[in-house]
Amino acid sequence: NMLGEEDLNPRGFHQSEPGERISSMMSPTLILEDGLVRAGLGSAGSNRIRSAVLQTTLNLLAGVDPQSAVDAPRIHLEAGLLQAEPGVEEAALARIEATGQEVFRWNQRNLFFGGVQIVTRDPDTGRLDGAGDPRRGGAVAYG
């Protein structure tokens, strides 16, 4: 999958030398609390992976439950354009536009903004929970 991503191959496809490490947008993330894993998360989404994972991580750290953290509206800044999902505070977007920043408002949630999947662990009880991103058909199954 990575070898077919244009943003990871700025010199063109099949230009890496043997043994050369290629770049990746993957950013598997662990959230630790007192040295123990509290959550693990990651996302699909090419160059939107980092913004999707960061925004979801910030939601978790703010105490939002996993599914709500995943479901929250997202933004992504790239090539001078801020893209925003429905639900991002309009007043905040207007303030950003007032600085001269171009803003594009999507009319519905979209897989463009990644597909974050989460597993969380309660540090007191050990209970596992999770969340799947509906933007990309994500789901959670408990056994």
mmCIF file of N, CA and C in Angstrom:
data_model
loop_
_atom_site.group_PDB
_atom_site.id
_atom_site.type_symbol
_atom_site.label_atom_id
_atom_site.label_comp_id
_atom_site.label_asym_id
_atom_site.label_seq_id
_atom_site.Cartn_x
_atom_site.Cartn_y
_atom_site.Cartn_z
ATOM 1 N N ASN A 1 0.822 -1.192 0.000
ATOM 2 C CA ASN A 1 0.000 0.000 0.000
ATOM 3 C C ASN A 1 0.868 1.258 0.000
ATOM 4 N N MET A 2 1.908 1.304 0.834
ATOM 5 C CA MET A 2 2.731 2.512 0.928
ATOM 6 C C MET A 2 3.445 2.830 -0.376
ATOM 7 N N LEU A 3 3.847 1.824 -1.107
ATOM 8 C CA LEU A 3 4.616 2.078 -2.321
ATOM 9 C C LEU A 3 3.779 2.746 -3.402
ATOM 10 N N GLY A 4 2.455 2.704 -3.267
ATOM 11 C CA GLY A 4 1.575 3.327 -4.245
ATOM 12 C C GLY A 4 1.095 4.705 -3.847
ATOM 13 N N GLU A 5 1.617 5.257 -2.769
ATOM 14 C CA GLU A 5 1.197 6.578 -2.298
ATOM 15 C C GLU A 5 2.099 7.646 -2.898
ATOM 16 N N GLU A 6 1.523 8.513 -3.715
ATOM 17 C CA GLU A 6 2.314 9.560 -4.367
ATOM 18 C C GLU A 6 3.003 10.479 -3.369
ATOM 19 N N ASP A 7 2.315 10.801 -2.246
ATOM 20 C CA ASP A 7 2.913 11.723 -1.281
ATOM 21 C C ASP A 7 4.120 11.110 -0.579
ATOM 22 N N LEU A 8 4.283 9.798 -0.629
ATOM 23 C CA LEU A 8 5.453 9.144 -0.041
ATOM 24 C C LEU A 8 6.573 8.938 -1.052
ATOM 25 N N ASN A 9 6.303 9.251 -2.298
ATOM 26 C CA ASN A 9 7.270 9.041 -3.374
ATOM 27 C C ASN A 9 7.476 10.329 -4.173
ATOM 28 N N PRO A 10 7.988 11.380 -3.538
ATOM 29 C CA PRO A 10 8.102 12.667 -4.235
ATOM 30 C C PRO A 10 9.033 12.634 -5.448
ATOM 31 N N ARG A 11 9.957 11.673 -5.488
ATOM 32 C CA ARG A 11 10.863 11.558 -6.644
ATOM 33 C C ARG A 11 10.257 10.705 -7.751
ATOM 34 N N GLY A 12 9.071 10.161 -7.509
ATOM 35 C CA GLY A 12 8.439 9.259 -8.467
ATOM 36 C C GLY A 12 8.509 7.829 -7.968
ATOM 37 N N PHE A 13 7.678 6.991 -8.521
ATOM 38 C CA PHE A 13 7.628 5.596 -8.103
ATOM 39 C C PHE A 13 8.883 4.845 -8.546
ATOM 40 N N HIS A 14 9.274 3.865 -7.740
ATOM 41 C CA HIS A 14 10.394 2.961 -8.025
ATOM 42 C C HIS A 14 11.729 3.707 -8.138
ATOM 43 N N GLN A 15 11.893 4.776 -7.372
ATOM 44 C CA GLN A 15 13.131 5.548 -7.410
ATOM 45 C C GLN A 15 14.019 5.300 -6.191
ATOM 46 N N SER A 16 13.547 4.547 -5.207
ATOM 47 C CA SER A 16 14.344 4.279 -4.012
ATOM 48 C C SER A 16 15.457 3.291 -4.340
ATOM 49 N N GLU A 17 16.611 3.538 -3.754
ATOM 50 C CA GLU A 17 17.756 2.647 -3.931
ATOM 51 C C GLU A 17 17.580 1.420 -3.035
ATOM 52 N N PRO A 18 18.143 0.274 -3.435
ATOM 53 C CA PRO A 18 18.095 -0.907 -2.570
ATOM 54 C C PRO A 18 18.680 -0.576 -1.195
ATOM 55 N N GLY A 19 17.998 -0.988 -0.156
ATOM 56 C CA GLY A 19 18.440 -0.739 1.206
ATOM 57 C C GLY A 19 18.050 0.619 1.754
ATOM 58 N N GLU A 20 17.514 1.500 0.919
ATOM 59 C CA GLU A 20 17.097 2.828 1.367
ATOM 60 C C GLU A 20 15.781 2.717 2.128
ATOM 61 N N ARG A 21 15.732 3.350 3.257
ATOM 62 C CA ARG A 21 14.509 3.348 4.055
ATOM 63 C C ARG A 21 13.519 4.324 3.429
ATOM 64 N N ILE A 22 12.300 3.849 3.175
ATOM 65 C CA ILE A 22 11.293 4.731 2.597
ATOM 66 C C ILE A 22 10.461 5.356 3.713
ATOM 67 N N SER A 23 9.928 6.514 3.427
ATOM 68 C CA SER A 23 9.125 7.201 4.432
ATOM 69 C C SER A 23 7.768 6.532 4.562
ATOM 70 N N SER A 24 7.102 6.845 5.647
ATOM 71 C CA SER A 24 5.777 6.294 5.909
ATOM 72 C C SER A 24 4.962 7.321 6.673
ATOM 73 N N MET A 25 3.685 7.349 6.418
ATOM 74 C CA MET A 25 2.783 8.215 7.170
ATOM 75 C C MET A 25 2.235 7.496 8.404
ATOM 76 N N MET A 26 2.499 6.191 8.512
ATOM 77 C CA MET A 26 1.957 5.428 9.631
ATOM 78 C C MET A 26 2.438 6.012 10.943
ATOM 79 N N SER A 27 1.544 6.068 11.910
ATOM 80 C CA SER A 27 1.924 6.615 13.213
ATOM 81 C C SER A 27 1.180 5.881 14.326
ATOM 82 N N PRO A 28 1.497 4.590 14.516
ATOM 83 C CA PRO A 28 0.855 3.885 15.623
ATOM 84 C C PRO A 28 1.182 4.608 16.921
ATOM 85 N N THR A 29 0.187 4.772 17.767
ATOM 86 C CA THR A 29 0.324 5.635 18.935
ATOM 87 C C THR A 29 -0.103 4.905 20.198
ATOM 88 N N LEU A 30 0.697 5.027 21.254
ATOM 89 C CA LEU A 30 0.340 4.525 22.575
ATOM 90 C C LEU A 30 0.226 5.700 23.525
ATOM 91 N N ILE A 31 -0.789 5.673 24.360
ATOM 92 C CA ILE A 31 -0.940 6.658 25.431
ATOM 93 C C ILE A 31 -0.634 5.924 26.727
ATOM 94 N N LEU A 32 0.352 6.430 27.458
ATOM 95 C CA LEU A 32 0.773 5.806 28.709
ATOM 96 C C LEU A 32 0.290 6.614 29.896
ATOM 97 N N GLU A 33 -0.019 5.897 30.978
ATOM 98 C CA GLU A 33 -0.369 6.536 32.244
ATOM 99 C C GLU A 33 0.363 5.776 33.340
ATOM 100 N N ASP A 34 1.226 6.463 34.062
ATOM 101 C CA ASP A 34 2.039 5.833 35.101
ATOM 102 C C ASP A 34 2.793 4.618 34.571
ATOM 103 N N GLY A 35 3.289 4.729 33.346
ATOM 104 C CA GLY A 35 4.080 3.675 32.748
ATOM 105 C C GLY A 35 3.284 2.523 32.160
ATOM 106 N N LEU A 36 1.962 2.563 32.274
ATOM 107 C CA LEU A 36 1.114 1.506 31.726
ATOM 108 C C LEU A 36 0.376 2.013 30.496
ATOM 109 N N VAL A 37 0.136 1.105 29.562
ATOM 110 C CA VAL A 37 -0.592 1.488 28.351
ATOM 111 C C VAL A 37 -2.049 1.750 28.703
ATOM 112 N N ARG A 38 -2.512 2.945 28.387
ATOM 113 C CA ARG A 38 -3.916 3.306 28.589
ATOM 114 C C ARG A 38 -4.701 3.163 27.293
ATOM 115 N N ALA A 39 -4.046 3.435 26.152
ATOM 116 C CA ALA A 39 -4.731 3.336 24.862
ATOM 117 C C ALA A 39 -3.719 3.107 23.755
ATOM 118 N N GLY A 40 -4.181 2.445 22.729
ATOM 119 C CA GLY A 40 -3.428 2.295 21.494
ATOM 120 C C GLY A 40 -4.331 2.688 20.347
ATOM 121 N N LEU A 41 -3.800 3.471 19.421
ATOM 122 C CA LEU A 41 -4.627 3.896 18.297
ATOM 123 C C LEU A 41 -3.790 4.100 17.055
ATOM 124 N N GLY A 42 -4.464 4.081 15.942
ATOM 125 C CA GLY A 42 -3.839 4.312 14.657
ATOM 126 C C GLY A 42 -4.919 4.647 13.651
ATOM 127 N N SER A 43 -4.500 4.968 12.442
ATOM 128 C CA SER A 43 -5.466 5.384 11.434
ATOM 129 C C SER A 43 -4.963 5.058 10.041
ATOM 130 N N ALA A 44 -5.898 4.900 9.144
ATOM 131 C CA ALA A 44 -5.622 4.935 7.715
ATOM 132 C C ALA A 44 -5.844 6.376 7.275
ATOM 133 N N GLY A 45 -5.347 6.742 6.098
ATOM 134 C CA GLY A 45 -5.650 8.078 5.610
ATOM 135 C C GLY A 45 -4.503 8.840 5.000
ATOM 136 N N SER A 46 -3.427 8.171 4.601
ATOM 137 C CA SER A 46 -2.321 8.830 3.917
ATOM 138 C C SER A 46 -1.802 10.014 4.730
ATOM 139 N N ASN A 47 -1.681 11.173 4.117
ATOM 140 C CA ASN A 47 -1.088 12.302 4.841
ATOM 141 C C ASN A 47 -2.048 12.934 5.840
ATOM 142 N N ARG A 48 -3.260 12.417 5.964
ATOM 143 C CA ARG A 48 -4.180 12.881 7.008
ATOM 144 C C ARG A 48 -4.086 12.032 8.271
ATOM 145 N N ILE A 49 -3.272 10.991 8.244
ATOM 146 C CA ILE A 49 -3.152 10.107 9.406
ATOM 147 C C ILE A 49 -2.736 10.890 10.642
ATOM 148 N N ARG A 50 -1.695 11.680 10.518
ATOM 149 C CA ARG A 50 -1.157 12.374 11.700
ATOM 150 C C ARG A 50 -2.169 13.325 12.309
ATOM 151 N N SER A 51 -2.892 14.080 11.486
ATOM 152 C CA SER A 51 -3.871 15.008 12.053
ATOM 153 C C SER A 51 -5.043 14.250 12.672
ATOM 154 N N ALA A 52 -5.461 13.134 12.069
ATOM 155 C CA ALA A 52 -6.558 12.340 12.630
ATOM 156 C C ALA A 52 -6.158 11.739 13.975
ATOM 157 N N VAL A 53 -4.959 11.159 14.042
ATOM 158 C CA VAL A 53 -4.490 10.548 15.286
ATOM 159 C C VAL A 53 -4.286 11.609 16.366
ATOM 160 N N LEU A 54 -3.695 12.740 16.013
ATOM 161 C CA LEU A 54 -3.470 13.797 16.997
ATOM 162 C C LEU A 54 -4.781 14.307 17.580
ATOM 163 N N GLN A 55 -5.741 14.627 16.730
ATOM 164 C CA GLN A 55 -7.003 15.169 17.226
ATOM 165 C C GLN A 55 -7.744 14.157 18.102
ATOM 166 N N THR A 56 -7.703 12.886 17.713
ATOM 167 C CA THR A 56 -8.361 11.853 18.512
ATOM 168 C C THR A 56 -7.639 11.666 19.843
ATOM 169 N N THR A 57 -6.313 11.689 19.827
ATOM 170 C CA THR A 57 -5.530 11.581 21.060
ATOM 171 C C THR A 57 -5.859 12.722 22.010
ATOM 172 N N LEU A 58 -5.923 13.941 21.491
ATOM 173 C CA LEU A 58 -6.261 15.089 22.342
ATOM 174 C C LEU A 58 -7.642 14.927 22.960
ATOM 175 N N ASN A 59 -8.590 14.401 22.196
ATOM 176 C CA ASN A 59 -9.926 14.151 22.745
ATOM 177 C C ASN A 59 -9.867 13.135 23.880
ATOM 178 N N LEU A 60 -9.118 12.049 23.689
ATOM 179 C CA LEU A 60 -8.979 11.042 24.746
ATOM 180 C C LEU A 60 -8.349 11.640 25.998
ATOM 181 N N LEU A 61 -7.287 12.420 25.815
ATOM 182 C CA LEU A 61 -6.606 13.029 26.961
ATOM 183 C C LEU A 61 -7.498 14.028 27.691
ATOM 184 N N ALA A 62 -8.488 14.578 26.987
ATOM 185 C CA ALA A 62 -9.447 15.501 27.604
ATOM 186 C C ALA A 62 -10.560 14.748 28.331
ATOM 187 N N GLY A 63 -10.514 13.413 28.314
ATOM 188 C CA GLY A 63 -11.487 12.618 29.046
ATOM 189 C C GLY A 63 -12.695 12.174 28.245
ATOM 190 N N VAL A 64 -12.667 12.394 26.936
ATOM 191 C CA VAL A 64 -13.775 11.982 26.079
ATOM 192 C C VAL A 64 -13.726 10.461 25.906
ATOM 193 N N ASP A 65 -14.898 9.802 25.896
ATOM 194 C CA ASP A 65 -14.920 8.354 25.713
ATOM 195 C C ASP A 65 -14.409 8.003 24.315
ATOM 196 N N PRO A 66 -13.906 6.771 24.133
ATOM 197 C CA PRO A 66 -13.263 6.415 22.863
ATOM 198 C C PRO A 66 -14.115 6.658 21.619
ATOM 199 N N GLN A 67 -15.380 6.228 21.620
ATOM 200 C CA GLN A 67 -16.177 6.395 20.411
ATOM 201 C C GLN A 67 -16.444 7.863 20.112
ATOM 202 N N SER A 68 -16.707 8.654 21.140
ATOM 203 C CA SER A 68 -16.918 10.090 20.919
ATOM 204 C C SER A 68 -15.641 10.767 20.442
ATOM 205 N N ALA A 69 -14.486 10.294 20.938
ATOM 206 C CA ALA A 69 -13.205 10.853 20.495
ATOM 207 C C ALA A 69 -12.996 10.603 19.009
ATOM 208 N N VAL A 70 -13.371 9.412 18.546
ATOM 209 C CA VAL A 70 -13.245 9.065 17.130
ATOM 210 C C VAL A 70 -14.270 9.824 16.291
ATOM 211 N N ASP A 71 -15.488 9.936 16.805
ATOM 212 C CA ASP A 71 -16.583 10.554 16.049
ATOM 213 C C ASP A 71 -16.465 12.072 15.927
ATOM 214 N N ALA A 72 -15.678 12.698 16.779
ATOM 215 C CA ALA A 72 -15.590 14.166 16.792
ATOM 216 C C ALA A 72 -15.174 14.703 15.420
ATOM 217 N N PRO A 73 -15.704 15.877 15.047
ATOM 218 C CA PRO A 73 -15.327 16.467 13.759
ATOM 219 C C PRO A 73 -13.835 16.792 13.714
ATOM 220 N N ARG A 74 -13.264 16.703 12.518
ATOM 221 C CA ARG A 74 -11.824 16.904 12.339
ATOM 222 C C ARG A 74 -11.533 18.020 11.355
ATOM 223 N N ILE A 75 -10.310 18.511 11.472
ATOM 224 C CA ILE A 75 -9.771 19.471 10.513
ATOM 225 C C ILE A 75 -8.469 18.905 9.969
ATOM 226 N N HIS A 76 -8.056 19.418 8.819
ATOM 227 C CA HIS A 76 -6.761 19.030 8.253
ATOM 228 C C HIS A 76 -6.228 20.200 7.440
ATOM 229 N N LEU A 77 -4.981 20.591 7.701
ATOM 230 C CA LEU A 77 -4.318 21.680 6.987
ATOM 231 C C LEU A 77 -3.253 21.095 6.077
ATOM 232 N N GLU A 78 -3.352 21.432 4.799
ATOM 233 C CA GLU A 78 -2.367 20.949 3.830
ATOM 234 C C GLU A 78 -2.367 21.871 2.622
ATOM 235 N N ALA A 79 -1.181 22.194 2.146
ATOM 236 C CA ALA A 79 -1.012 23.015 0.940
ATOM 237 C C ALA A 79 -1.801 24.321 1.025
ATOM 238 N N GLY A 80 -1.794 24.924 2.201
ATOM 239 C CA GLY A 80 -2.437 26.225 2.365
ATOM 240 C C GLY A 80 -3.944 26.204 2.487
ATOM 241 N N LEU A 81 -4.546 25.030 2.600
ATOM 242 C CA LEU A 81 -5.997 24.914 2.701
ATOM 243 C C LEU A 81 -6.365 24.168 3.975
ATOM 244 N N LEU A 82 -7.189 24.805 4.809
ATOM 245 C CA LEU A 82 -7.721 24.149 6.000
ATOM 246 C C LEU A 82 -9.056 23.525 5.623
ATOM 247 N N GLN A 83 -9.150 22.221 5.793
ATOM 248 C CA GLN A 83 -10.394 21.519 5.491
ATOM 249 C C GLN A 83 -11.057 21.139 6.805
ATOM 250 N N ALA A 84 -12.381 21.311 6.874
ATOM 251 C CA ALA A 84 -13.107 21.093 8.123
ATOM 252 C C ALA A 84 -14.362 20.270 7.878
ATOM 253 N N GLU A 85 -14.577 19.325 8.775
ATOM 254 C CA GLU A 85 -15.806 18.532 8.734
ATOM 255 C C GLU A 85 -16.948 19.313 9.371
ATOM 256 N N PRO A 86 -18.192 18.929 9.072
ATOM 257 C CA PRO A 86 -19.326 19.534 9.768
ATOM 258 C C PRO A 86 -19.183 19.308 11.270
ATOM 259 N N GLY A 87 -19.567 20.301 12.038
ATOM 260 C CA GLY A 87 -19.470 20.196 13.487
ATOM 261 C C GLY A 87 -18.308 20.964 14.068
ATOM 262 N N VAL A 88 -17.332 21.338 13.234
ATOM 263 C CA VAL A 88 -16.265 22.212 13.722
ATOM 264 C C VAL A 88 -16.908 23.572 13.974
ATOM 265 N N GLU A 89 -16.589 24.160 15.098
ATOM 266 C CA GLU A 89 -17.223 25.419 15.506
ATOM 267 C C GLU A 89 -17.075 26.489 14.422
ATOM 268 N N GLU A 90 -18.205 26.969 13.941
ATOM 269 C CA GLU A 90 -18.215 27.949 12.852
ATOM 270 C C GLU A 90 -17.501 29.241 13.243
ATOM 271 N N ALA A 91 -17.678 29.684 14.477
ATOM 272 C CA ALA A 91 -17.016 30.917 14.917
ATOM 273 C C ALA A 91 -15.495 30.763 14.853
ATOM 274 N N ALA A 92 -14.997 29.589 15.190
ATOM 275 C CA ALA A 92 -13.550 29.345 15.120
ATOM 276 C C ALA A 92 -13.078 29.378 13.673
ATOM 277 N N LEU A 93 -13.844 28.762 12.776
ATOM 278 C CA LEU A 93 -13.468 28.784 11.357
ATOM 279 C C LEU A 93 -13.488 30.204 10.807
ATOM 280 N N ALA A 94 -14.462 31.003 11.226
ATOM 281 C CA ALA A 94 -14.542 32.400 10.776
ATOM 282 C C ALA A 94 -13.330 33.194 11.265
ATOM 283 N N ARG A 95 -12.900 32.958 12.510
ATOM 284 C CA ARG A 95 -11.709 33.651 13.032
ATOM 285 C C ARG A 95 -10.473 33.253 12.233
ATOM 286 N N ILE A 96 -10.385 31.989 11.883
ATOM 287 C CA ILE A 96 -9.254 31.517 11.079
ATOM 288 C C ILE A 96 -9.278 32.178 9.709
ATOM 289 N N GLU A 97 -10.445 32.236 9.081
ATOM 290 C CA GLU A 97 -10.568 32.878 7.769
ATOM 291 C C GLU A 97 -10.206 34.356 7.837
ATOM 292 N N ALA A 98 -10.507 34.999 8.956
ATOM 293 C CA ALA A 98 -10.209 36.424 9.113
ATOM 294 C C ALA A 98 -8.709 36.695 9.071
ATOM 295 N N THR A 99 -7.895 35.671 9.301
ATOM 296 C CA THR A 99 -6.436 35.836 9.223
ATOM 297 C C THR A 99 -5.930 35.710 7.790
ATOM 298 N N GLY A 100 -6.841 35.372 6.861
ATOM 299 C CA GLY A 100 -6.449 35.175 5.472
ATOM 300 C C GLY A 100 -6.303 33.718 5.082
ATOM 301 N N GLN A 101 -6.475 32.827 6.042
ATOM 302 C CA GLN A 101 -6.375 31.390 5.777
ATOM 303 C C GLN A 101 -7.611 30.923 5.014
ATOM 304 N N GLU A 102 -7.402 30.200 3.920
ATOM 305 C CA GLU A 102 -8.524 29.638 3.170
ATOM 306 C C GLU A 102 -9.071 28.415 3.911
ATOM 307 N N VAL A 103 -10.402 28.337 4.014
ATOM 308 C CA VAL A 103 -11.071 27.236 4.709
ATOM 309 C C VAL A 103 -12.079 26.594 3.761
ATOM 310 N N PHE A 104 -12.034 25.272 3.676
ATOM 311 C CA PHE A 104 -13.039 24.524 2.918
ATOM 312 C C PHE A 104 -13.875 23.736 3.909
ATOM 313 N N ARG A 105 -15.190 23.923 3.851
ATOM 314 C CA ARG A 105 -16.115 23.230 4.741
ATOM 315 C C ARG A 105 -16.755 22.054 3.992
ATOM 316 N N TRP A 106 -16.499 20.846 4.479
ATOM 317 C CA TRP A 106 -17.141 19.665 3.908
ATOM 318 C C TRP A 106 -18.602 19.655 4.360
ATOM 319 N N ASN A 107 -19.501 19.119 3.528
ATOM 320 C CA ASN A 107 -20.913 19.112 3.906
ATOM 321 C C ASN A 107 -21.324 17.840 4.641
ATOM 322 N N GLN A 108 -20.409 16.875 4.763
ATOM 323 C CA GLN A 108 -20.662 15.675 5.557
ATOM 324 C C GLN A 108 -19.329 15.045 5.950
ATOM 325 N N ARG A 109 -19.383 14.168 6.977
ATOM 326 C CA ARG A 109 -18.155 13.459 7.355
ATOM 327 C C ARG A 109 -17.671 12.653 6.169
ATOM 328 N N ASN A 110 -16.343 12.458 6.101
ATOM 329 C CA ASN A 110 -15.798 11.803 4.928
ATOM 330 C C ASN A 110 -14.567 10.995 5.297
ATOM 331 N N LEU A 111 -14.336 9.895 4.577
ATOM 332 C CA LEU A 111 -13.154 9.069 4.824
ATOM 333 C C LEU A 111 -11.861 9.816 4.537
ATOM 334 N N PHE A 112 -11.937 10.955 3.869
ATOM 335 C CA PHE A 112 -10.765 11.808 3.649
ATOM 336 C C PHE A 112 -10.053 12.092 4.966
ATOM 337 N N PHE A 113 -10.820 12.237 6.061
ATOM 338 C CA PHE A 113 -10.268 12.629 7.356
ATOM 339 C C PHE A 113 -9.740 11.448 8.165
ATOM 340 N N GLY A 114 -9.460 10.332 7.513
ATOM 341 C CA GLY A 114 -8.848 9.201 8.185
ATOM 342 C C GLY A 114 -9.866 8.199 8.690
ATOM 343 N N GLY A 115 -9.342 7.195 9.350
ATOM 344 C CA GLY A 115 -10.166 6.132 9.916
ATOM 345 C C GLY A 115 -9.521 5.617 11.188
ATOM 346 N N VAL A 116 -9.699 6.334 12.277
ATOM 347 C CA VAL A 116 -9.018 6.015 13.535
ATOM 348 C C VAL A 116 -9.683 4.820 14.218
ATOM 349 N N GLN A 117 -8.863 3.909 14.693
ATOM 350 C CA GLN A 117 -9.318 2.762 15.485
ATOM 351 C C GLN A 117 -8.592 2.828 16.829
ATOM 352 N N ILE A 118 -9.317 2.530 17.904
ATOM 353 C CA ILE A 118 -8.759 2.666 19.258
ATOM 354 C C ILE A 118 -9.061 1.423 20.084
ATOM 355 N N VAL A 119 -8.100 1.055 20.925
ATOM 356 C CA VAL A 119 -8.337 0.135 22.035
ATOM 357 C C VAL A 119 -7.871 0.868 23.282
ATOM 358 N N THR A 120 -8.727 0.908 24.311
ATOM 359 C CA THR A 120 -8.352 1.545 25.571
ATOM 360 C C THR A 120 -8.373 0.506 26.689
ATOM 361 N N ARG A 121 -7.614 0.804 27.726
ATOM 362 C CA ARG A 121 -7.560 -0.064 28.907
ATOM 363 C C ARG A 121 -7.703 0.804 30.140
ATOM 364 N N ASP A 122 -8.708 0.497 30.958
ATOM 365 C CA ASP A 122 -8.907 1.224 32.210
ATOM 366 C C ASP A 122 -7.791 0.824 33.168
ATOM 367 N N PRO A 123 -6.997 1.791 33.661
ATOM 368 C CA PRO A 123 -5.854 1.442 34.514
ATOM 369 C C PRO A 123 -6.265 0.846 35.859
ATOM 370 N N ASP A 124 -7.483 1.125 36.317
ATOM 371 C CA ASP A 124 -7.928 0.604 37.612
ATOM 372 C C ASP A 124 -8.536 -0.792 37.505
ATOM 373 N N THR A 125 -9.356 -1.012 36.489
ATOM 374 C CA THR A 125 -10.079 -2.280 36.370
ATOM 375 C C THR A 125 -9.485 -3.225 35.334
ATOM 376 N N GLY A 126 -8.671 -2.695 34.420
ATOM 377 C CA GLY A 126 -8.140 -3.503 33.333
ATOM 378 C C GLY A 126 -9.135 -3.718 32.206
ATOM 379 N N ARG A 127 -10.318 -3.148 32.334
ATOM 380 C CA ARG A 127 -11.368 -3.311 31.310
ATOM 381 C C ARG A 127 -10.910 -2.714 29.988
ATOM 382 N N LEU A 128 -11.111 -3.482 28.914
ATOM 383 C CA LEU A 128 -10.784 -3.015 27.571
ATOM 384 C C LEU A 128 -12.024 -2.424 26.919
ATOM 385 N N ASP A 129 -11.820 -1.387 26.162
ATOM 386 C CA ASP A 129 -12.887 -0.751 25.399
ATOM 387 C C ASP A 129 -12.281 -0.392 24.049
ATOM 388 N N GLY A 130 -13.099 0.014 23.138
ATOM 389 C CA GLY A 130 -12.567 0.370 21.838
ATOM 390 C C GLY A 130 -13.525 1.221 21.054
ATOM 391 N N ALA A 131 -13.056 1.652 19.900
ATOM 392 C CA ALA A 131 -13.881 2.461 19.008
ATOM 393 C C ALA A 131 -13.414 2.242 17.582
ATOM 394 N N GLY A 132 -14.378 2.214 16.685
ATOM 395 C CA GLY A 132 -14.090 2.109 15.265
ATOM 396 C C GLY A 132 -14.619 3.335 14.553
ATOM 397 N N ASP A 133 -13.902 3.792 13.560
ATOM 398 C CA ASP A 133 -14.264 5.024 12.860
ATOM 399 C C ASP A 133 -15.295 4.742 11.771
ATOM 400 N N PRO A 134 -16.504 5.302 11.914
ATOM 401 C CA PRO A 134 -17.531 5.078 10.898
ATOM 402 C C PRO A 134 -17.182 5.698 9.543
ATOM 403 N N ARG A 135 -16.224 6.612 9.516
ATOM 404 C CA ARG A 135 -15.817 7.211 8.240
ATOM 405 C C ARG A 135 -15.282 6.158 7.274
ATOM 406 N N ARG A 136 -14.762 5.064 7.843
ATOM 407 C CA ARG A 136 -14.190 3.998 7.016
ATOM 408 C C ARG A 136 -14.741 2.628 7.404
ATOM 409 N N GLY A 137 -15.955 2.609 7.907
ATOM 410 C CA GLY A 137 -16.601 1.336 8.231
ATOM 411 C C GLY A 137 -16.013 0.625 9.429
ATOM 412 N N GLY A 138 -15.359 1.359 10.331
ATOM 413 C CA GLY A 138 -14.741 0.754 11.507
ATOM 414 C C GLY A 138 -15.774 0.222 12.477
ATOM 415 N N ALA A 139 -15.399 -0.804 13.220
ATOM 416 C CA ALA A 139 -16.281 -1.413 14.206
ATOM 417 C C ALA A 139 -15.440 -2.015 15.320
ATOM 418 N N VAL A 140 -16.087 -2.309 16.438
ATOM 419 C CA VAL A 140 -15.426 -2.931 17.578
ATOM 420 C C VAL A 140 -16.138 -4.245 17.860
ATOM 421 N N ALA A 141 -15.378 -5.290 18.111
ATOM 422 C CA ALA A 141 -15.954 -6.587 18.471
ATOM 423 C C ALA A 141 -15.362 -7.022 19.806
ATOM 424 N N TYR A 142 -16.204 -7.467 20.697
ATOM 425 C CA TYR A 142 -15.755 -7.959 21.996
ATOM 426 C C TYR A 142 -15.957 -9.461 22.033
ATOM 427 N N GLY A 143 -14.979 -10.151 22.608
ATOM 428 C CA GLY A 143 -15.080 -11.607 22.661
ATOM 429 C C GLY A 143 -15.367 -12.125 24.024
#
